[in-house]
C-alpha positions as a printed Julia matrix, in Angstrom:
231×3 Matrix{Float64}:
 -18.33   23.24  -32.68
 -15.17   21.39  -33.69
 -13.39   22.65  -30.59
 -16.25   21.49  -28.38
 -16.28   18.04  -30.01
 -12.51   17.62  -29.53
 -12.83   18.68  -25.91
 -15.5    16.01  -25.28
 -13.34   13.3   -26.9
 -10.33   14.35  -24.85
 -12.33   14.26  -21.63
 -13.62   10.81  -22.52
 -10.09    9.53  -22.96
  -9.04   11.12  -19.68
 -11.89    9.45  -17.81
 -11.59    5.99  -19.38
  -7.81    5.69  -19.25
  -7.44    5.5   -15.42
 -10.16    2.88  -15.37
  -8.18    0.69  -17.75
  -5.02    1.16  -15.69
  -6.94    0.13  -12.59
  -8.34   -2.95  -14.3
  -4.91   -4.05  -15.54
  -3.04   -3.48  -12.25
  -1.97   -6.77  -10.61
  -3.68   -7.88   -7.41
  -1.91   -9.69   -4.59
  -2.7   -11.88   -1.61
  -0.51  -11.47    1.47
   0.76  -14.61    3.23
   2.89  -14.82    6.39
   5.51  -17.58    6.53
   8.3   -18.73    8.81
  11.21  -21.15    8.46
  14.13  -22.13   10.64
  17.42  -23.96   10.6
  19.27  -25.46   13.56
  22.41  -27.4    14.33
  23.89  -29.21   17.31
  27.32  -27.69   17.96
  30.11  -29.24   20.01
  31.43  -26.8    22.64
  35.01  -25.71   22.02
  35.73  -23.7    25.17
  36.13  -24.69   28.8
  34.99  -22.18   31.43
  36.14  -22.56   35.04
  35.11  -20.49   38.04
  37.48  -20.48   41.02
  37.12  -18.6    44.28
  39.17  -17.53   47.27
  37.62  -17.35   50.71
  38.99  -15.64   53.79
  37.73  -14.98   57.32
  39.09  -12.74   60.08
  37.93  -10.79   63.11
  37.87   -7.53   61.11
  36.77   -6.73   57.55
  40.13   -5.35   56.44
  42.12   -8.44   57.43
  39.55  -10.67   55.76
  39.7    -8.71   52.5
  43.51   -8.61   52.53
  43.71  -12.4    53.0
  41.5   -12.98   49.94
  43.41  -10.43   47.84
  46.68  -12.17   48.71
  45.34  -15.58   47.67
  43.89  -14.25   44.43
  47.18  -12.55   43.51
  49.1   -15.75   44.21
  46.72  -17.72   42.0
  47.05  -15.08   39.26
  50.81  -15.43   39.44
  50.42  -19.06   38.4
  47.62  -18.55   35.87
  49.25  -15.63   34.05
  52.11  -17.91   33.04
  49.74  -20.24   31.2
  49.37  -19.94   27.43
  46.09  -20.08   25.48
  44.14  -19.13   28.57
  42.04  -16.07   29.4
  41.85  -15.11   33.06
  39.9   -12.35   34.76
  38.91  -11.53   38.3
  35.25  -11.6    39.27
  33.1   -10.25   42.08
  34.64   -9.33   45.44
  32.53   -8.99   48.55
  33.03   -8.79   52.29
  30.22   -9.51   54.72
  29.81  -10.01   58.46
  29.54  -13.38   60.19
  26.85  -13.51   62.85
  26.41  -15.66   65.93
  23.32  -15.08   68.05
  22.7   -11.79   66.24
  26.19  -10.54   67.08
  29.0    -9.96   64.58
  31.76  -12.43   65.42
  33.94  -11.91   62.35
  34.11  -10.97   58.71
  34.28  -13.12   55.59
  35.49  -12.12   52.13
  35.13  -13.88   48.82
  36.38  -13.25   45.3
  36.09  -15.28   42.07
  38.39  -15.95   39.15
  37.02  -16.73   35.67
  39.13  -18.87   33.34
  38.46  -19.64   29.68
  40.55  -22.09   27.72
  40.21  -24.18   24.58
  42.23  -27.06   26.0
  41.77  -29.27   29.04
  45.3   -30.64   28.76
  47.24  -30.58   32.03
  44.17  -29.19   33.78
  44.5   -31.47   36.79
  48.13  -30.44   37.36
  47.19  -26.77   37.14
  44.33  -27.14   39.59
  46.6   -29.04   41.98
  49.0   -26.09   42.03
  46.15  -23.67   42.68
  44.49  -25.6    45.5
  46.45  -23.89   48.28
  45.06  -20.51   47.19
  41.64  -21.03   45.59
  38.84  -23.56   45.3
  36.9   -24.79   42.31
  33.3   -23.56   42.08
  32.19  -25.02   38.74
  33.28  -26.1    35.28
  31.24  -25.91   32.12
  31.78  -26.24   28.39
  30.79  -23.34   26.13
  30.62  -22.6    22.43
  33.06  -19.78   21.69
  31.81  -16.52   20.19
  33.74  -17.14   16.96
  32.2   -20.58   16.49
  28.71  -19.35   17.35
  28.86  -16.52   14.79
  30.23  -18.81   12.08
  27.47  -21.38   12.64
  24.78  -18.68   12.79
  25.94  -17.21    9.48
  25.72  -20.62    7.85
  22.29  -21.26    9.36
  20.98  -17.9     8.14
  21.66  -18.97    4.55
  19.92  -22.29    5.14
  16.92  -20.68    6.85
  16.46  -18.21    3.98
  16.55  -21.05    1.45
  13.94  -22.88    3.55
  11.79  -19.74    3.58
  12.01  -19.41   -0.2
  11.07  -23.07   -0.63
   7.96  -22.54    1.5
   7.1   -19.39   -0.4
   7.34  -21.25   -3.72
   5.3   -24.13   -2.33
   2.55  -21.8    -1.1
   2.47  -20.0    -4.44
   2.17  -23.2    -6.47
  -0.38  -24.7    -4.08
  -2.65  -21.7    -4.67
  -2.28  -22.04   -8.42
  -0.28  -18.87   -8.78
   2.96  -18.2   -10.58
   4.68  -15.24   -8.97
   5.39  -13.9    -5.51
   7.6   -11.28   -3.95
   8.95  -10.84   -0.41
   7.69   -7.66    1.23
   8.96   -8.23    4.78
  11.68  -10.43    6.29
  13.0   -10.77    9.83
  15.94  -12.92   10.94
  16.45  -13.87   14.58
  18.87  -16.16   16.4
  17.88  -18.21   19.41
  19.87  -18.68   22.57
  21.66  -21.99   22.93
  20.77  -24.52   25.57
  22.75  -23.47   28.63
  25.43  -25.98   29.6
  24.99  -27.79   32.88
  27.77  -26.64   35.2
  29.62  -29.06   37.42
  28.76  -28.41   41.06
  31.31  -26.87   43.41
  33.91  -29.17   44.89
  37.21  -28.94   46.68
  40.37  -28.7    44.64
  41.93  -31.1    47.09
  39.86  -33.98   45.77
  40.96  -33.1    42.26
  44.6   -33.24   43.2
  44.24  -36.47   45.12
  42.54  -38.16   42.18
  45.29  -36.8    39.93
  42.78  -36.2    37.18
  40.53  -33.41   35.94
  36.89  -33.48   37.12
  34.75  -35.82   35.02
  32.5   -33.73   32.79
  30.97  -34.38   29.39
  30.84  -31.58   26.83
  27.74  -32.8    24.99
  26.31  -30.47   22.37
  24.51  -27.14   22.32
  21.72  -26.13   19.95
  22.11  -23.11   17.66
  18.96  -22.05   15.83
  18.0   -19.31   13.35
  14.42  -18.35   12.47
  13.31  -16.4     9.4
   9.84  -14.84    9.49
   8.34  -12.78    6.74
   5.44  -11.88    4.51
   5.04  -12.46    0.78
   2.67  -11.15   -1.87
   1.23  -13.73   -4.28
   0.01  -12.27   -7.56
  -3.6   -13.07   -8.48
  -3.39  -12.51  -12.23
């Protein structure tokens, strides 16, 4: 009899105890939030696109003429300091007249990146006999973009935490915890390139083309979900 009574008491404890644990477990509401941070950044890099154009009665002569002009331009550009130069696309295509091929035309581009516009007009004047200017645009360098994004991530997270605290207090609660968080960066406004023009006009004016750097927007968004404790 004693053993049976002890067994009943033990089973009662076993049954009641999980019920108490369930009653005392905290309950949460889930809330989705987002916050962002942005900054206008001044471009610190100048990007120029130049091109060489050649035309001849056969494709080979046309391509050779362009290659010669590009190599001559590279001979000048490679002597410049603080400047990154690379060749771009090269293509040769037929020229038609009344549905007949009358010649061949070749074209190749040069891409230049520099942090300084000093002496730009003099450089372009030297290049004008070999290549032409297609466009100029200001860019934010990769180093600057990453630095600004890292700073904005910290600001965006602080803004997210402020909203989480505000939502918690507004609902009359005391505690919350972050259960999901995503950080994304947004593309900057693309700079408006200067339209193509002849290098001859640049040299004659004895000045670099008139362009305004303006600013570009860098933005970071933080999206996540929080749990707000009910009791």
